[in-house]
Coordinates of C-alpha atoms and ligand atoms in Angstrom, one line a residue:
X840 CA 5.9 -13.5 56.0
X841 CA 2.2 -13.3 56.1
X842 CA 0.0 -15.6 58.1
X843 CA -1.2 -16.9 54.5
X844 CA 1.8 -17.8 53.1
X845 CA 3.0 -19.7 56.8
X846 CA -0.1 -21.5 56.8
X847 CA 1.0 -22.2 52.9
X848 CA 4.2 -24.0 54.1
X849 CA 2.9 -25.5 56.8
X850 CA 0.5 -27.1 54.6
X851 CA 3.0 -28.2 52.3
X852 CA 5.9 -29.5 55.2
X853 CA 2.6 -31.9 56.7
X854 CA 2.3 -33.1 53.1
X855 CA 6.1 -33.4 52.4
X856 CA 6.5 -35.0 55.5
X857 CA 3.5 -37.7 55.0
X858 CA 5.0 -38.4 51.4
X859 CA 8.2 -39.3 53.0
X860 CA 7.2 -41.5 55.7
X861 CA 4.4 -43.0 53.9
X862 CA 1.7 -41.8 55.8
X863 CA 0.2 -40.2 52.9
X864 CA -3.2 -41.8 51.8
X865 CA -3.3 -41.6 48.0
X866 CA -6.1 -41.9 45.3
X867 CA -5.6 -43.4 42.4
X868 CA -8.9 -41.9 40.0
X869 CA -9.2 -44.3 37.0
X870 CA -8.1 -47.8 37.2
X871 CA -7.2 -49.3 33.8
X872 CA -3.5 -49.8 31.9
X873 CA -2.7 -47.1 33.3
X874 CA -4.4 -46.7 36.9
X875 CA -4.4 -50.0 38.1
X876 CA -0.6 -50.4 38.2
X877 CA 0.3 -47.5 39.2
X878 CA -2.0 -47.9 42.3
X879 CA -0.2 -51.4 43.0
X880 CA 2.9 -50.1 42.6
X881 CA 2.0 -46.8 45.5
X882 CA 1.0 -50.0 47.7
X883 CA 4.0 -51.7 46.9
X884 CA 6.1 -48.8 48.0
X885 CA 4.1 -48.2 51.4
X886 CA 1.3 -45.9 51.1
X887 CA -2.6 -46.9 52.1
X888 CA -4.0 -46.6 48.3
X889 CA -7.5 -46.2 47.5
X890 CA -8.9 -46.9 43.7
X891 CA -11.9 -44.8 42.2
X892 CA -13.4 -45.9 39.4
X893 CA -16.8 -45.8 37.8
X894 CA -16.8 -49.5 36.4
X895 CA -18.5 -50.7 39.2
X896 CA -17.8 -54.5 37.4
X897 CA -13.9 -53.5 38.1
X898 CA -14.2 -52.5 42.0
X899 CA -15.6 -55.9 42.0
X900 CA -13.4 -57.8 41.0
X901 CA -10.8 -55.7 42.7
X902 CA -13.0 -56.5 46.0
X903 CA -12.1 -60.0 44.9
X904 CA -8.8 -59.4 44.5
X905 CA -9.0 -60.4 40.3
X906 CA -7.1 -58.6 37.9
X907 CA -8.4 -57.4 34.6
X908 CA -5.0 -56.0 33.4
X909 CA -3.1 -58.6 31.7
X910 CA 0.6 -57.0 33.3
X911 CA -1.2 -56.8 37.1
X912 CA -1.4 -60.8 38.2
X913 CA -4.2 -60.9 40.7
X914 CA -1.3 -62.0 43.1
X915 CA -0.1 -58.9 42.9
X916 CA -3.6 -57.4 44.6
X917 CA -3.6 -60.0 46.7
X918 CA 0.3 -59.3 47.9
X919 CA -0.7 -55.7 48.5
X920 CA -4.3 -56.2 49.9
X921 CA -3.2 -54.9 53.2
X922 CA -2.8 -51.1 51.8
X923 CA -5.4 -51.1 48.8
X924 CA -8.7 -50.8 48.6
X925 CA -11.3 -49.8 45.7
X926 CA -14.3 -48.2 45.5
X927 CA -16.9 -46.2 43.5
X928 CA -17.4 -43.8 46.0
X929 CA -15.9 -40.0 45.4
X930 CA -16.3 -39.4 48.8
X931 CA -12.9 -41.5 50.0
X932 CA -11.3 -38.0 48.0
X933 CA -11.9 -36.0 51.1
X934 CA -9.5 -38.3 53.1
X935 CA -6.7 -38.3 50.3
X936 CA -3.3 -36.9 50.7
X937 CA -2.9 -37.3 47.0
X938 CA -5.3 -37.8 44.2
X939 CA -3.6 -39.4 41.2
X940 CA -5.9 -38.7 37.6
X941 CA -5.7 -41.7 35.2
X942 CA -8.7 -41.7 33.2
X943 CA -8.9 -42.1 30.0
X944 CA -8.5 -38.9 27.3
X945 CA -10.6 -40.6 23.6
X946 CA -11.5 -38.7 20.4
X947 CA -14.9 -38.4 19.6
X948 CA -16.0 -39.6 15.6
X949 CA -14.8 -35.9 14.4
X950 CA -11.8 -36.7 15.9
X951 CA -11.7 -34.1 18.2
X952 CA -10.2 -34.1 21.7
X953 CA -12.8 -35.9 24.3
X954 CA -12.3 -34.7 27.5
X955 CA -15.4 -35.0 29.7
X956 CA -13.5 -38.5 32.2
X957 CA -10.9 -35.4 32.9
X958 CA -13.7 -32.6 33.5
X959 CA -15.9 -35.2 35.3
X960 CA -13.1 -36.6 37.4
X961 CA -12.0 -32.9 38.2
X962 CA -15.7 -32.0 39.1
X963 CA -15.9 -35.1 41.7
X964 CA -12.5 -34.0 43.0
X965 CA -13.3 -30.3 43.3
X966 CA -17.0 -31.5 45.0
X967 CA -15.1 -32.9 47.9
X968 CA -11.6 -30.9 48.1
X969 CA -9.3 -30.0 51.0
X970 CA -6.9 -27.6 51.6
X971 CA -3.4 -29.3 51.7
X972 CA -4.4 -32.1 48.8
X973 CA -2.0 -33.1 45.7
X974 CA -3.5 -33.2 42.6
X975 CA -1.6 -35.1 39.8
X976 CA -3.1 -35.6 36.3
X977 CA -1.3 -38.1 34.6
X978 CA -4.2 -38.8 31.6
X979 CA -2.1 -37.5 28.0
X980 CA -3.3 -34.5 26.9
X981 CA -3.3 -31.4 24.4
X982 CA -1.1 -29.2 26.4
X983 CA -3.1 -26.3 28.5
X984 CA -5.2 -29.3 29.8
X985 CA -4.0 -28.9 33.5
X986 CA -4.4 -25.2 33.5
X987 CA -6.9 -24.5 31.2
X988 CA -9.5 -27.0 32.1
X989 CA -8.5 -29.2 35.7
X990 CA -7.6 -25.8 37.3
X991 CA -10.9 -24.0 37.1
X992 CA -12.7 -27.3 38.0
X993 CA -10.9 -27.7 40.7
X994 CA -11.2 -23.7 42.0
X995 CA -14.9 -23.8 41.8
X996 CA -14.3 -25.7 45.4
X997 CA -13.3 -22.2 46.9
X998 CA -9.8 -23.0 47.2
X999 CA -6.6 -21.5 45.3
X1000 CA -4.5 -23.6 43.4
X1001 CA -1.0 -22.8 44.6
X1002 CA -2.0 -21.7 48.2
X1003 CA -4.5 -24.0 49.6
X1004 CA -3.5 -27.2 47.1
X1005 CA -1.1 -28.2 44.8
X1006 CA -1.4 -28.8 41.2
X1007 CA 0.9 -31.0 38.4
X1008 CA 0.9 -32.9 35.6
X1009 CA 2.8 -35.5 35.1
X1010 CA 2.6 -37.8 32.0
X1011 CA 2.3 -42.0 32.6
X1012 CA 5.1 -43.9 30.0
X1013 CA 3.6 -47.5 30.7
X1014 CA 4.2 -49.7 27.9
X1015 CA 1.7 -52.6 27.8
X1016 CA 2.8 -55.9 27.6
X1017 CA 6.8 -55.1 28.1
X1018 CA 8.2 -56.7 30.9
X1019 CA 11.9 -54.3 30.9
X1020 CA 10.2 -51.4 31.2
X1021 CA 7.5 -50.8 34.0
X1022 CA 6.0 -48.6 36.8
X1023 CA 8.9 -48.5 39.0
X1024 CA 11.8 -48.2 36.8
X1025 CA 10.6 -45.9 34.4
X1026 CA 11.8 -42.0 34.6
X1027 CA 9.1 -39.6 35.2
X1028 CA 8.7 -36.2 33.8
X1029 CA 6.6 -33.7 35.8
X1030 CA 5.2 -30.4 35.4
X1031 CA 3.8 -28.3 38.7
X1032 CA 1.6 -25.3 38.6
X1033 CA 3.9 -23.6 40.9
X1034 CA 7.2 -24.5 42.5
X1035 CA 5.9 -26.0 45.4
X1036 CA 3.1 -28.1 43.5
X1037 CA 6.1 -29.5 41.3
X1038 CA 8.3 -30.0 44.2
X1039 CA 5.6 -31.7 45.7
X1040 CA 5.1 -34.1 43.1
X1041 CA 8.5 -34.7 42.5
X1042 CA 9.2 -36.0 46.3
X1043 CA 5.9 -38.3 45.5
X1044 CA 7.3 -39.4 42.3
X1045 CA 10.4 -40.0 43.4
X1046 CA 8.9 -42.8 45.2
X1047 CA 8.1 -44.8 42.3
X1048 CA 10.9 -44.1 39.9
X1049 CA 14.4 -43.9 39.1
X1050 CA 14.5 -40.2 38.8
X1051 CA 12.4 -37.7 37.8
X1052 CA 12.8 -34.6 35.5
X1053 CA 10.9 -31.6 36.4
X1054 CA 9.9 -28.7 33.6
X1055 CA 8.6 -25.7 34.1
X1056 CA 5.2 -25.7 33.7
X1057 CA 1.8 -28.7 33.5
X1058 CA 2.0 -27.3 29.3
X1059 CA 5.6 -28.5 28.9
X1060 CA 5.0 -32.0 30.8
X1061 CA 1.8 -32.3 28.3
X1062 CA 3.9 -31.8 25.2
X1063 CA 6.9 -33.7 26.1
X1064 CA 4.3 -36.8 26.6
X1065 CA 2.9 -35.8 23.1
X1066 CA 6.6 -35.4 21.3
X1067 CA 7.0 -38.6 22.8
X1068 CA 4.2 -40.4 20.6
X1069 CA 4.3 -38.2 17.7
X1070 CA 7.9 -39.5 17.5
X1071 CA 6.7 -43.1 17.3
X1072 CA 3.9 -42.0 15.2
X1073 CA 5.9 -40.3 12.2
X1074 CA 8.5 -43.2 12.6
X1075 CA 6.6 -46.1 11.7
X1076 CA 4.7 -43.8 9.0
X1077 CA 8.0 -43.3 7.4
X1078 CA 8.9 -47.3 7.8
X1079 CA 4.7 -48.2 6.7
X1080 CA 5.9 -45.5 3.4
X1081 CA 9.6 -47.4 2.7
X1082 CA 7.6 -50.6 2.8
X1083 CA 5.3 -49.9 0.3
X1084 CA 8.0 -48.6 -1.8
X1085 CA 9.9 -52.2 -1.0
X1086 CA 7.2 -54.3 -2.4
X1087 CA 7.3 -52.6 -5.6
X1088 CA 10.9 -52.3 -5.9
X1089 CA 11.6 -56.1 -4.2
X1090 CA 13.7 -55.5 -1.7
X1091 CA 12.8 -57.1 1.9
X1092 CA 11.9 -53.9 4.0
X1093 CA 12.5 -56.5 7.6
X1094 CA 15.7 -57.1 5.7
X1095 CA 17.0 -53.5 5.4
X1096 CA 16.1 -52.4 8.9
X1097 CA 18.1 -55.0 10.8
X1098 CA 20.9 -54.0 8.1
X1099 CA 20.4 -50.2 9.4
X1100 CA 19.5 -51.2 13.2
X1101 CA 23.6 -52.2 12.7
X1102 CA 24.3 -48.6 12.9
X1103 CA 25.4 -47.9 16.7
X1104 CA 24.0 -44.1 17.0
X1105 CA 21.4 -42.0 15.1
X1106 CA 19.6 -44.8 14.2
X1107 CA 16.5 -46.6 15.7
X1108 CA 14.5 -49.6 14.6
X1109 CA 10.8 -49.1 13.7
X1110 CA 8.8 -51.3 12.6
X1111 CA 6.1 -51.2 9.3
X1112 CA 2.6 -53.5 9.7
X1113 CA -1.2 -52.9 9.2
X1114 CA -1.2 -50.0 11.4
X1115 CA -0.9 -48.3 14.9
X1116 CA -3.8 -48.8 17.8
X1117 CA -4.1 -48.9 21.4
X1118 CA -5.3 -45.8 23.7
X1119 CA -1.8 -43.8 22.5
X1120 CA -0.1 -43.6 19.0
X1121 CA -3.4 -43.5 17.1
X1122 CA -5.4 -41.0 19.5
X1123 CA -3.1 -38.4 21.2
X1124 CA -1.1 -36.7 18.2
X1125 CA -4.4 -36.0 17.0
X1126 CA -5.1 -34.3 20.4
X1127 CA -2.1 -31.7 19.7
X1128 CA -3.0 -30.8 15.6
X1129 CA -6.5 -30.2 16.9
X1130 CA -5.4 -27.5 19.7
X1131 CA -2.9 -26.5 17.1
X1132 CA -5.6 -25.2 14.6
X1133 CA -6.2 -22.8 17.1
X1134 CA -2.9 -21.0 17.1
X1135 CA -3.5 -21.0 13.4
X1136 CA -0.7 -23.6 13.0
X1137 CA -1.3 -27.0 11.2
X1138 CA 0.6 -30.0 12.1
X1139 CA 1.7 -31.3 8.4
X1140 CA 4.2 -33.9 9.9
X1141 CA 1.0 -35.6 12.4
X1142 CA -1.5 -35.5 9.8
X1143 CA 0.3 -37.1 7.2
X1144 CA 2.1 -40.1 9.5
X1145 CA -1.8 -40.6 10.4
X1146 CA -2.5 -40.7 7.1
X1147 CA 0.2 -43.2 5.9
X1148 CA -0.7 -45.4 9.4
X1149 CA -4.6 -45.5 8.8
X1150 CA -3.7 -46.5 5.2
X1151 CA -2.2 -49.5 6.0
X1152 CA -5.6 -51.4 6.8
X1153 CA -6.5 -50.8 3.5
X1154 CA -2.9 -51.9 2.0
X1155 CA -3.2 -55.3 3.8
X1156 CA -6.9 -56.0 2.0
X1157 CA -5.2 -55.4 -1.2
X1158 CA -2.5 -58.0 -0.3
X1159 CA -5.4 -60.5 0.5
X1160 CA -7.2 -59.6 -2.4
X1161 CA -4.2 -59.7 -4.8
X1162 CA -2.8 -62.7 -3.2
X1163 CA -6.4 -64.3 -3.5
X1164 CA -6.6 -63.4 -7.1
X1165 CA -3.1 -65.1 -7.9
X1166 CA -4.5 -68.4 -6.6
X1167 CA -7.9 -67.6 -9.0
X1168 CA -10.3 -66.7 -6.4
X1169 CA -12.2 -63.9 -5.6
X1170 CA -12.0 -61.7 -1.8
X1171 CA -16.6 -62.1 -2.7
X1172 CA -17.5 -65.1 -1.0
X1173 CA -13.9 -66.1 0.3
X1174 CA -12.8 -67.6 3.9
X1175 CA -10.6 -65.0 5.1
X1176 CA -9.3 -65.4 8.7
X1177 CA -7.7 -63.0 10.9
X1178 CA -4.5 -63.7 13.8
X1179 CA -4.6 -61.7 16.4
X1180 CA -7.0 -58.3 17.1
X1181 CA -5.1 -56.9 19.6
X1182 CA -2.9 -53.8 18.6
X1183 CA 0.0 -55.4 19.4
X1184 CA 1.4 -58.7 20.0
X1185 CA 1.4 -60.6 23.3
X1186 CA -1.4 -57.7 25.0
X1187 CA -5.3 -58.2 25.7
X1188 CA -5.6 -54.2 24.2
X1189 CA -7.9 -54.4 21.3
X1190 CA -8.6 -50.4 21.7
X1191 CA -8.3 -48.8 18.0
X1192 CA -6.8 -52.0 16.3
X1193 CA -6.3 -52.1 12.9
X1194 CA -7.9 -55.5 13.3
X1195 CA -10.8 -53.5 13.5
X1196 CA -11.1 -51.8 10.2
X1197 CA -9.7 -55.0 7.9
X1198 CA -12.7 -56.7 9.0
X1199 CA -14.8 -54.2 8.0
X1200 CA -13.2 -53.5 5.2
X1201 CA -13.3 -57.4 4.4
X1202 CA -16.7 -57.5 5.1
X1203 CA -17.8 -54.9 2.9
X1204 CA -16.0 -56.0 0.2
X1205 CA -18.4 -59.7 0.4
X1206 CA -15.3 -62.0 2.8
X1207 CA -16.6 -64.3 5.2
X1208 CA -14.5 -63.3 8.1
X1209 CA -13.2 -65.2 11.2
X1210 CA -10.6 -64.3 14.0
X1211 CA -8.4 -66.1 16.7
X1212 CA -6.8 -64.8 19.5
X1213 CA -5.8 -65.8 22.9
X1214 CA -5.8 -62.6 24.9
X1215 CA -8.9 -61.3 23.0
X1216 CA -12.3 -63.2 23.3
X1217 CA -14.4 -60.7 21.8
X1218 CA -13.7 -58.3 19.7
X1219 CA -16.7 -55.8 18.5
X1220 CA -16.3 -54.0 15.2
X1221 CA -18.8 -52.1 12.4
X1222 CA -18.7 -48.6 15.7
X1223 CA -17.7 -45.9 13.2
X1224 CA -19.9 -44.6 10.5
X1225 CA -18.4 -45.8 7.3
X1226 CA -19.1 -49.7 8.1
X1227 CA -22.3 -48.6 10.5
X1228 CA -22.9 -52.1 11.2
X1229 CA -21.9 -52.9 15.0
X1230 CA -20.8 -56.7 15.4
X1231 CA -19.8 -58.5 17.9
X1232 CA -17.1 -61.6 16.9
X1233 CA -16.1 -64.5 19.3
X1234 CA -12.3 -65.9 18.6
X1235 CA -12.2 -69.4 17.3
X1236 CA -9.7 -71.8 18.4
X1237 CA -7.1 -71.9 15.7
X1238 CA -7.5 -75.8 14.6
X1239 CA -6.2 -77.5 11.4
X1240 CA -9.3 -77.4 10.2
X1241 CA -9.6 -73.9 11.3
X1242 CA -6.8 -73.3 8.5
X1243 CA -7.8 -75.3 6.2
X1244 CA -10.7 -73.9 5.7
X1245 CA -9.7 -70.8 4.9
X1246 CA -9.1 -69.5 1.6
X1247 CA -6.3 -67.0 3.2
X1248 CA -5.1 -66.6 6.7
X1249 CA -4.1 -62.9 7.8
X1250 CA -1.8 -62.2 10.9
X1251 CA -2.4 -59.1 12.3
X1252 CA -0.9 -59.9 15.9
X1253 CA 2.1 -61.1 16.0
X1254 CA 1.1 -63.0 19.1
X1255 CA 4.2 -65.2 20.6
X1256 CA 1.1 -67.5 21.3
X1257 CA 0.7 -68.6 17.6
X1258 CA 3.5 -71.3 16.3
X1259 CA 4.0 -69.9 12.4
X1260 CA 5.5 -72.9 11.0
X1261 CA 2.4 -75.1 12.0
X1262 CA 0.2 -72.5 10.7
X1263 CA 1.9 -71.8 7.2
X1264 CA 1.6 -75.6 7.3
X1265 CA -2.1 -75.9 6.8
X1266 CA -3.3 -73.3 4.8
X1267 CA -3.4 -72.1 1.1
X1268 CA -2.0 -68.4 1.5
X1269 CA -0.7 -66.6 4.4
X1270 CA -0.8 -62.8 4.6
X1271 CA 1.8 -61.4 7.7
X1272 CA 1.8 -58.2 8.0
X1273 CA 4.3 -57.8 10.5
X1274 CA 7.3 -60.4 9.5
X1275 CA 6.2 -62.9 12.3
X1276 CA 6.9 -65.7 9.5
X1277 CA 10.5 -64.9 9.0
X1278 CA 12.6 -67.9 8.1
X1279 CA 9.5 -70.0 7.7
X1280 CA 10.2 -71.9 4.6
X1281 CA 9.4 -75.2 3.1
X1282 CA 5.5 -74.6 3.8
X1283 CA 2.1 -75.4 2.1
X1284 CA 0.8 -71.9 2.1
X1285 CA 1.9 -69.1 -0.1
X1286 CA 3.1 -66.2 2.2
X1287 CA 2.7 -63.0 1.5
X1288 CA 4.7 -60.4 3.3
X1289 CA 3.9 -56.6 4.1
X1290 CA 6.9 -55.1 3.0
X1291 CA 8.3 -57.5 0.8
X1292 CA 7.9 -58.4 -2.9
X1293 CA 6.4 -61.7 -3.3
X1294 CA 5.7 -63.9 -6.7
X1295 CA 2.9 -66.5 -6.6
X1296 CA 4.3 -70.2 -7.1
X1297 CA 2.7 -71.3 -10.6
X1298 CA -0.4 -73.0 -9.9
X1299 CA 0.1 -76.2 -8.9
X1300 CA -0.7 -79.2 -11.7
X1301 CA -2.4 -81.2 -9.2
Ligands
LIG546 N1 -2.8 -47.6 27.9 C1 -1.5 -47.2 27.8 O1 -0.6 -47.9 27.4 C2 -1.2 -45.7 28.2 C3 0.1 -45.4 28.3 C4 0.5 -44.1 28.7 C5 -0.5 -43.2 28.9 N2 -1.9 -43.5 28.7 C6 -2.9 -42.5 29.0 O2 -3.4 -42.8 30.3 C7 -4.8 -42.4 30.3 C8 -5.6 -43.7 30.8 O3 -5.4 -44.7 29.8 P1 -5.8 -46.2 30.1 O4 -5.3 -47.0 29.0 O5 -5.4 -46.6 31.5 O6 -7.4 -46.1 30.0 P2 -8.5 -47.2 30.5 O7 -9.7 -47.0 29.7 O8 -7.8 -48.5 30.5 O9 -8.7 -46.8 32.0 C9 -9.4 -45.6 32.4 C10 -10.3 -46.0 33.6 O10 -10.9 -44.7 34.0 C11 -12.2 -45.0 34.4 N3 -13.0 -43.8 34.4 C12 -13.4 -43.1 33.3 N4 -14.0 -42.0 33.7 C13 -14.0 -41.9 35.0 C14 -14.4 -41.0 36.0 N5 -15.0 -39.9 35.6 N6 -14.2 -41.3 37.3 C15 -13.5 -42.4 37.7 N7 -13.1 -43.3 36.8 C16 -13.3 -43.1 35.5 C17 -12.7 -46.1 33.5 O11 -13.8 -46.8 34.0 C18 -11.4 -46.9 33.3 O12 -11.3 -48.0 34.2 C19 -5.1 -42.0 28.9 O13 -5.0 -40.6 28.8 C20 -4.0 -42.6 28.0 O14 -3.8 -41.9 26.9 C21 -2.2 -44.8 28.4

């Protein structure tokens, strides 16, 4: 064996052996959903865990042991304050076992792939490498990410991938706002450059989850993570389709999908309403049709779910307009309030709502527009170029008045916060787009159902 390759395993027995006992300092880059509890959890397990980020108004409040992610409870920094610190400072990279990637992977307006957090976090890292260091990427990505762009960042240090550090990718499954499934229990899927970078990874890993699958290459990890959201993507197109096809047939879309959801294999429940958000379902397929274009292959099935999910914003300002209309008045000049701008219920995530683009749209067809939520305070719309007008709105505590008020109410987040009877109790018409009024009868308000047919009452003589 040459003296390279013994100094190779060497370096990669200190590491294995500081991963086991939990010596190993690790680096968590990036500190949002994703980041912040994933660094908590490394705490949790043992290690001394430092936090980079450039939000310098995060390490604050880290510093002051306040969380900004709704699933972290500041107790939780405060339990693990003994083994975490944060910082802004690249400089803690040099004394890092392990350097966890989290940071955030947008489209730009084109739609195209947005990857300067990854190059500009692999730059810092590469600025300040050391032979020996783990580098995981866990940010989703077009698949030739790890390789194409993190390795040669990393190299311009002088050192080889493979030989002097270690290399994965290894995709982050968090789901917001869900209790069942978090940072701890979920399995992990992971991708190494070479065998020892994934076996590497897989001992750290290991540490934090139930088991953990390794493929054969950072590209395979990268796609599995994007097959996973496609999947969700294309589903709920294909539910958002059968429910427009629902209301004009009149059949109860929420109706037939419990029916179906009775069926115990082959069959999963998802979901139709105004349309997908968050950091995931709306952004990363479009990461894997744009790389695709370049192996002259075009993704019909991603385009077209995206297609059917953006198109449900519009669908649910036809419902206010039409259900307006029925009670003789026009969307021009009318009260229209909105329930919830987060993308989902019960979450604080108001990245790439659909929230966002019904207000525009509302606004630029002449509505006065209002929201409420409790987990979102502000909520800042008009960014893209069709609307062009930025905005910032400030939620209004939902009050009888509130309700009455307005000439139709619109739930976009099913929010466990809101209590639907009350609500469908004080106002005139009630737009839910995602069946959160189901079995709420006997109310003042006409409700009007995404995915249902619906007939106005006849005016009322009074
Ligand atoms: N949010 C989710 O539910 C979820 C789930 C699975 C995977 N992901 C993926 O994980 C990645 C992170 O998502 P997120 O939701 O945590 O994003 P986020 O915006 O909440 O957090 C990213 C953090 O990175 C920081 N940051 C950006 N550039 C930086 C840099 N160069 N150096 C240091 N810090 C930097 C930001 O300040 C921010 O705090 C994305 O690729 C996303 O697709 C997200």
């Amino acid at each position: 064996m040459t003296e390279s390759r013994q100094l190779d395993g060497a370096r990669a027995l200190t590491l294995l052996n500081r991963i086991e006992n939990k010596s190993a300092q690790v680096c968590v880059l990036g500190l949002g959903y994703v980041g912040l509890p994933l660094a908590v959890k490394l705490a949790d397990v043992g290690y001394q865990v430092t936090g980079l980020d450039t939000d310098e108004a995060k390490i604050q409040a880290l510093r002051e042991h306040r969380s900004y992610i709704q699933d972290v409870p500041s107790d939780e920094i405060v339990r693990v304050a003994a083994r975490f610190s944060a910082t802004t400072d690249y400089d803690i990279i040099k004394d890092m076992d392990a350097v966890f990637i989290c940071v955030p992977t947008p489209f730009d307006a084109m739609k195209a792939p947005d990857l300067e957090p990854i190059e500009s976090a692999a730059s810092g890292i590469a600025k300040r490498l050391q032979p020996g260091q783990l580098i995981i990427l866990q940010s989703t990505t077009y698949p030739g990410t790890t390789e194409d762009k993190v390795l040669p960042i990393l190299e311009t240090s002088g050192l080889k991938a493979g030989t002097d550090f270690y290399l994965s990718f290894s995709p982050e499954r968090i789901n917001p706002g869900d209790k069942l499934h978090r940072v701890g229990n979920l399995p992990k899927v992971v991708g190494g450059l070479t065998p020892q970078s994934a076996e590497l990874s897989r001992r750290l890993l290991a540490q934090l989850s139930p088991s953990v699958h390794v493929v054969s290459s950072p590209r395979a990890a990268e796609m599995s993570k994007l097959l996973e959201n496609i999947f969700r993507s294309v589903n709920i197109a294909l539910v958002n389709e059968l429910a427009l096809l629902c209301e004009r047939m009149d059949i109860d879309i929420w109706e037939v999908i419990q029916a179906a959801a009775t069926k115990p294999f082959g069959f999963m429940p998802f979901y139709p309403g105004p349309g997908t958000g968050g950091h995931c379902i709306p952004v990363d397929p479009y990461y894997l049709s744009w790389k695709a274009r370049e192996y002259d292959f075009y993704t019909k099935f991603i385009e077209l779910a995206a297609e059917v999910n953006q198109s449900m914003s519009y669908h649910v300002v036809e419902l206010v307009t039409s259900g307006l209309s029925r009670q003789g008045k026009a969307l021009c000049g009318a009260k229209v309030l909105i329930l919830g701008v987060a993308f989902k219920k019960d979450v604080d995530d108001a990245r790439n709502s659909p929230a966002e683009r019904i207000l525009e749209l509302l606004l630029e067809r002449g509505a006065e527009v209002s929201y409420s939520d409790p987990h979102v305070p502000r909520f800042r719309i008009g960014r893209n170029v069709f609307y062009g007008e930025e905005k910032q709105l400030v939620s209004q505590t939902l009050t009888e008045d509130l309700l009455r008020a307005s000439d139709c109410v619109v739930i976009v987040a099913g929010h466990h916060a809101f209590d639907y009877p009350w609500i469908a109790s004080h106002c005139s018409l009630l737009v839910d787009t995602v069946n959160a009024t189901q079995g709420v009868t006997d109310t003042q308000a006409q409700i009007v159902r995404l995915g249902t047919h619906w007939r106005a009452r006849p005016p009322s003589s009074a």
